[in-house]
CSV table of C-alpha atoms in Angstrom, one decimal:
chain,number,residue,atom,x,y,z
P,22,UNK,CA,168.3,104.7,82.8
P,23,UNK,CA,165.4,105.2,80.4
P,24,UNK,CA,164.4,102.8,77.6
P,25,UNK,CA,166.9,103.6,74.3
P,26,UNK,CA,164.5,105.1,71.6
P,27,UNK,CA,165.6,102.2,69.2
P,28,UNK,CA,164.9,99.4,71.2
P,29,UNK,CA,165.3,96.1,69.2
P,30,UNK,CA,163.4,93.1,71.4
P,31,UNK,CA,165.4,90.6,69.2
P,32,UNK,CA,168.4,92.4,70.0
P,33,UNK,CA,167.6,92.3,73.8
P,34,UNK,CA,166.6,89.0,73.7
P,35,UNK,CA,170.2,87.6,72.1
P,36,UNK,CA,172.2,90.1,74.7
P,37,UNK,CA,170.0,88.1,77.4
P,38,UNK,CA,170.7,85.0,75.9
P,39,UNK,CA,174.8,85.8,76.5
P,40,UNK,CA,174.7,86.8,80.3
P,41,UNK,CA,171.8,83.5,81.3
P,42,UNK,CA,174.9,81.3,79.1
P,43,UNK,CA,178.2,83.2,80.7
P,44,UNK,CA,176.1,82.7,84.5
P,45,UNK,CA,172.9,80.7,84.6
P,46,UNK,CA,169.5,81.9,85.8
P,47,UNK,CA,169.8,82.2,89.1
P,48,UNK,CA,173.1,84.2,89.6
P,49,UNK,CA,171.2,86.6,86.8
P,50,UNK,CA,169.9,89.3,88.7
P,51,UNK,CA,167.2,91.5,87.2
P,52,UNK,CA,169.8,94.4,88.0
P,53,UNK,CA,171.6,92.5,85.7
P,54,UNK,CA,170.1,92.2,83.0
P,55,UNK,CA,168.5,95.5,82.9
P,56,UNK,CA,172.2,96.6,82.7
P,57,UNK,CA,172.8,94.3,80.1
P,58,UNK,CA,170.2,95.8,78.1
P,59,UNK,CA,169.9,99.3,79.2
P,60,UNK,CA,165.9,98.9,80.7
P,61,UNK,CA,165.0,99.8,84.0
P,62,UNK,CA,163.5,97.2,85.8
P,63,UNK,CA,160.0,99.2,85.3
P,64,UNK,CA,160.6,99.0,81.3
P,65,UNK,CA,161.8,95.2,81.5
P,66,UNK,CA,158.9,93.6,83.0
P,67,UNK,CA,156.9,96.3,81.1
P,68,UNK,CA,158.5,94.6,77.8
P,69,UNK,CA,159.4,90.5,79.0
P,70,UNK,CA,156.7,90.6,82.0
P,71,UNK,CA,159.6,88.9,84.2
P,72,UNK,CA,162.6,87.4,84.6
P,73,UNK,CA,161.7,83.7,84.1
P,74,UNK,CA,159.5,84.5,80.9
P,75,UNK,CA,162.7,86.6,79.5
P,76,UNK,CA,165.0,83.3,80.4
P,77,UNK,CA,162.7,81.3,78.2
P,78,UNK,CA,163.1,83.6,75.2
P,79,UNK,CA,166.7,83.3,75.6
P,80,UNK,CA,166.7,79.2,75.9
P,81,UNK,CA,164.3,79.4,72.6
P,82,UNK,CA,166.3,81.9,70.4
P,83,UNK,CA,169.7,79.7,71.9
P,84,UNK,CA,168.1,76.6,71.0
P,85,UNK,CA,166.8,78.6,67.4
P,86,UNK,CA,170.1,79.2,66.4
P,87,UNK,CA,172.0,76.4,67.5
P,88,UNK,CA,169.8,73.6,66.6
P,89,UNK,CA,170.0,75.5,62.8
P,90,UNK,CA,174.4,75.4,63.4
P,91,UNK,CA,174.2,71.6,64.8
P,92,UNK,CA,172.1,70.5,61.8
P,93,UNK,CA,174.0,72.2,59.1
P,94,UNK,CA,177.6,70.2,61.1
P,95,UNK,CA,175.5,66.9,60.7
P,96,UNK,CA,175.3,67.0,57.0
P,97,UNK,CA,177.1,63.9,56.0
P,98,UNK,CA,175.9,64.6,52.6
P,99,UNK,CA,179.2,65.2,51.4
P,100,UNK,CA,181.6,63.8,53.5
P,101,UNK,CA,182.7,60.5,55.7
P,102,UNK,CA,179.9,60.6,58.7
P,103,UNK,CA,183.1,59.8,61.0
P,104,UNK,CA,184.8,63.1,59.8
P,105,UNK,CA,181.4,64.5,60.9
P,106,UNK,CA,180.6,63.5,64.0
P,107,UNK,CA,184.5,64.1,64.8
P,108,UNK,CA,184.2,67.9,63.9
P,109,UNK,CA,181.3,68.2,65.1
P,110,UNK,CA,182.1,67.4,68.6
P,111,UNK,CA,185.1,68.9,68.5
P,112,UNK,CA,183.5,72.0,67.3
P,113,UNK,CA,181.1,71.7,70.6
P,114,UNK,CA,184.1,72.2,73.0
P,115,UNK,CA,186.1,75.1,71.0
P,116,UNK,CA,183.5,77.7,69.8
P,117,UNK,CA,182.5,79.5,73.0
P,118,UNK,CA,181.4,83.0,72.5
P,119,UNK,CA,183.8,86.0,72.1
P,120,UNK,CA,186.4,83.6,72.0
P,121,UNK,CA,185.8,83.2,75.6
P,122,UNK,CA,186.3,79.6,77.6
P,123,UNK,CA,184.5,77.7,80.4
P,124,UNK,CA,180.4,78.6,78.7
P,125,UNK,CA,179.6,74.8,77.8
P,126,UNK,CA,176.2,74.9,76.3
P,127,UNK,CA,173.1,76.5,77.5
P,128,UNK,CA,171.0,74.3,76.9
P,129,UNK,CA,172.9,71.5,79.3
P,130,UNK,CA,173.9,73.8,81.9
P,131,UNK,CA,169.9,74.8,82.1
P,132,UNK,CA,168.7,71.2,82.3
P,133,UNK,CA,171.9,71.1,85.2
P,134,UNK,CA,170.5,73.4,86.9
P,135,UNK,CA,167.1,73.9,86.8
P,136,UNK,CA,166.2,70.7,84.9
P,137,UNK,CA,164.3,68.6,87.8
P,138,UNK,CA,162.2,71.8,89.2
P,139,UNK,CA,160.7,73.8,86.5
P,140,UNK,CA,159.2,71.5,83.7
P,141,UNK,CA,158.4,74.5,81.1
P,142,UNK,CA,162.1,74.6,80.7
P,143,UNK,CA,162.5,70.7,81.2
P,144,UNK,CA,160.2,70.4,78.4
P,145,UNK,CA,162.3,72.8,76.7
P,146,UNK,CA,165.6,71.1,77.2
P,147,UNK,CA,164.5,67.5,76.5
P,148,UNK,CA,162.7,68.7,73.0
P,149,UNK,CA,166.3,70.4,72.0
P,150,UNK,CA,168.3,66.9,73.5
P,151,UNK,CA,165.8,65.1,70.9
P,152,UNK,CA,166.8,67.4,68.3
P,153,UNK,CA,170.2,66.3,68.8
P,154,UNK,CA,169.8,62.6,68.9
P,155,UNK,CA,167.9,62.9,65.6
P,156,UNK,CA,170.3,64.6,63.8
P,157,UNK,CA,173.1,62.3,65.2
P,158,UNK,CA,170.3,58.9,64.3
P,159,UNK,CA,170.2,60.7,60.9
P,160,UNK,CA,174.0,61.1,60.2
P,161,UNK,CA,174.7,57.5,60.9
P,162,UNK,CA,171.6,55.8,59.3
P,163,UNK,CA,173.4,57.8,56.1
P,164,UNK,CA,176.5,56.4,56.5
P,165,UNK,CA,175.3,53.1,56.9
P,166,UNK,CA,173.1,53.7,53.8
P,167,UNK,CA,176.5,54.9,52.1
P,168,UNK,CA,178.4,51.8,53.4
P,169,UNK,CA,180.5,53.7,55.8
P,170,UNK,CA,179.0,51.9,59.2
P,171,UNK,CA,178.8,48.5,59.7
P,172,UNK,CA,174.8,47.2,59.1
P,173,UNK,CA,175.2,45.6,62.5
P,174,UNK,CA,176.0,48.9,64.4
P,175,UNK,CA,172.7,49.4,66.3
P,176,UNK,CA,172.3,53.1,65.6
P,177,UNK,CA,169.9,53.6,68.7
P,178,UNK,CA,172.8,52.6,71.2
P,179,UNK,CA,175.0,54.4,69.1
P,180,UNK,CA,173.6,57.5,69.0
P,181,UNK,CA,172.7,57.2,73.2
P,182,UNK,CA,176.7,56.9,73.2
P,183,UNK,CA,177.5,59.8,71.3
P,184,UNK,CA,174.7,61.9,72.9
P,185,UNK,CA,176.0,60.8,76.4
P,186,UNK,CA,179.5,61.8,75.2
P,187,UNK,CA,178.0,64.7,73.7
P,188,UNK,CA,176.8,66.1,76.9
P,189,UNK,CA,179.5,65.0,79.2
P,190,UNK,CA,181.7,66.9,77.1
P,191,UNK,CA,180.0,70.0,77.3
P,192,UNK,CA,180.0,69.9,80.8
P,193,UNK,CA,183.4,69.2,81.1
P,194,UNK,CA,184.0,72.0,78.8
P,195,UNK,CA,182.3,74.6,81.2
P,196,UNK,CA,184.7,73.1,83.9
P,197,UNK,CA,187.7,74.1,82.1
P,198,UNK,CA,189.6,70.5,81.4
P,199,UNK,CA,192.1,70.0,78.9
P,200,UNK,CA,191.2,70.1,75.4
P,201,UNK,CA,193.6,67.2,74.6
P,202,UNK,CA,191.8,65.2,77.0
P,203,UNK,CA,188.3,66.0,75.9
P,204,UNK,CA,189.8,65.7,72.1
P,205,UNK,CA,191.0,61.9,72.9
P,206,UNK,CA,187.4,61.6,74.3
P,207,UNK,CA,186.0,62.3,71.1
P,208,UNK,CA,188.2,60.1,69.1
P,209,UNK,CA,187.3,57.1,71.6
P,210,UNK,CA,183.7,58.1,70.5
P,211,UNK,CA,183.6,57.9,67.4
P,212,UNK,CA,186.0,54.7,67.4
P,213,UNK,CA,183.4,52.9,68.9
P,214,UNK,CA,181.6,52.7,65.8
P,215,UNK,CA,183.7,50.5,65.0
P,216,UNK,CA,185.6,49.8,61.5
P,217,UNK,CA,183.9,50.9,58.6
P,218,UNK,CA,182.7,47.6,56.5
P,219,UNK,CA,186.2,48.3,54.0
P,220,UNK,CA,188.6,48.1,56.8
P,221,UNK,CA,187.1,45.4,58.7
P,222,UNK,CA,187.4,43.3,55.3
C-alpha cells in the first residue's frame, strides 16, 4: 500500500479525525488508520511521527471546526437567546456525521477517556470546554443586555448549568438514549433561566 501521489495532509488529518470520533484512541489501531488513509505504517509515522501526535491533530482540526459551528449557533445577535441556546443543544445531539448515531462529541469522549492521564490532551480538552462556557457567558450576558434574562440570573451558575447539561447530553447521546428524553432535557435547561423579565411581570 504505497503513499497516493496526491497526498493531502489536511485531508488525512479530517479522515483521522472521523475514525478517533466513530472509536476513541485506544481501539484506533495504527493498522487502522493507515487503512483509513491509504499510508503504510512506514509512510504514517514518516508524515505524523506517531500515533498520539496524529490524535492531537485530529482533536485540534475537531476542535478548529467545531468551536467555529458552536460560535456561529451562539449568535443571539438576532434572535431570543432562549431560542438559541434551545437549538443549539438540540443541534449537539442530532448532527452526528454521515447521518450516523451514537458519535457524541470528540472532544468529551477524549476528556472520558483519556482525560485524567495524558495532560497535552487534558489541556486540550479543558481550553475547548472554556471555549464553550464563553460563548454560552456571552449569549446570556446579551440577553440580559437585551432584557430577555432576568438581571438577577447569575450568569456564572447559569452557564455551569448549561455546560453541565451540555456535556451530559453528549454523553448520553453516544449511549444511544431517546431523543425525546434528551429533548425534554434541554427544555428543563433552558427553563431554568427562569421567565424572561416580560412574563414574570
Amino acid at each position: 500500500m504505497a503513499r497516493p501521489r496526491q497526498f493531502d495532509e489536511k485531508d488525512a488529518v479530517a479522515s483521522a479525525t472521523e475514525l478517533f470520533w466513530r472509536r476513541g484512541y485506544h481501539a484506533t489501531s495504527v493498522r487502522d488508520l493507515g487503512d483509513k488513509l491509504r499510508l503504510t505504517p512506514s509512510s504514517l509515522y514518516r508524515t505524523f511521527t506517531d500515533k498520539h501526535t496524529l490524535f492531537l491533530r485530529a482533536l485540534d482540526h475537531y476542535r478548529a471546526t467545531e468551536s467555529a459551528e458552536a460560535r456561529q449557533r451562539l449568535d443571539v445577535s438576532d434572535r431570543p437567546v432562549r431560542d438559541v441556546l434551545r437549538e443549539w443543544m438540540r443541534w449537539l445531539v442530532t448532527c452526528p456525521p454521515d447521518g450516523e448515531s451514537g458519535h457524541g462529541c470528540f472532544v468529551v469522549n477524549t476528556a472520558t477517556e483519556l482525560g485524567t492521564t495524558d495532560e497535552t490532551v487534558r489541556r486540550r480538552t479543558e481550553a475547548a470546554f472554556e471555549v464553550t462556557r464563553q460563548a454560552l457567558r456571552s449569549a446570556l450576558a446579551e440577553g440580559r443586555d437585551r432584557g430577555e434574562v432576568s438581571d438577577d440570573l447569575d450568569i456564572d451558575d447559569a452557564v455551569e448549568l448549561l455546560f453541565t447539561t451540555v456535556l451530559g447530553l453528549q454523553v448520553r447521546e453516544r449511549a444511544g438514549h431517546d431523543l425525546k428524553r434528551l429533548t425534554a432535557a434541554i427544555d428543563l435547561a433552558v427553563r431554568s433561566l427562569g421567565p424572561t423579565p416580560t412574563e414574570a411581570a
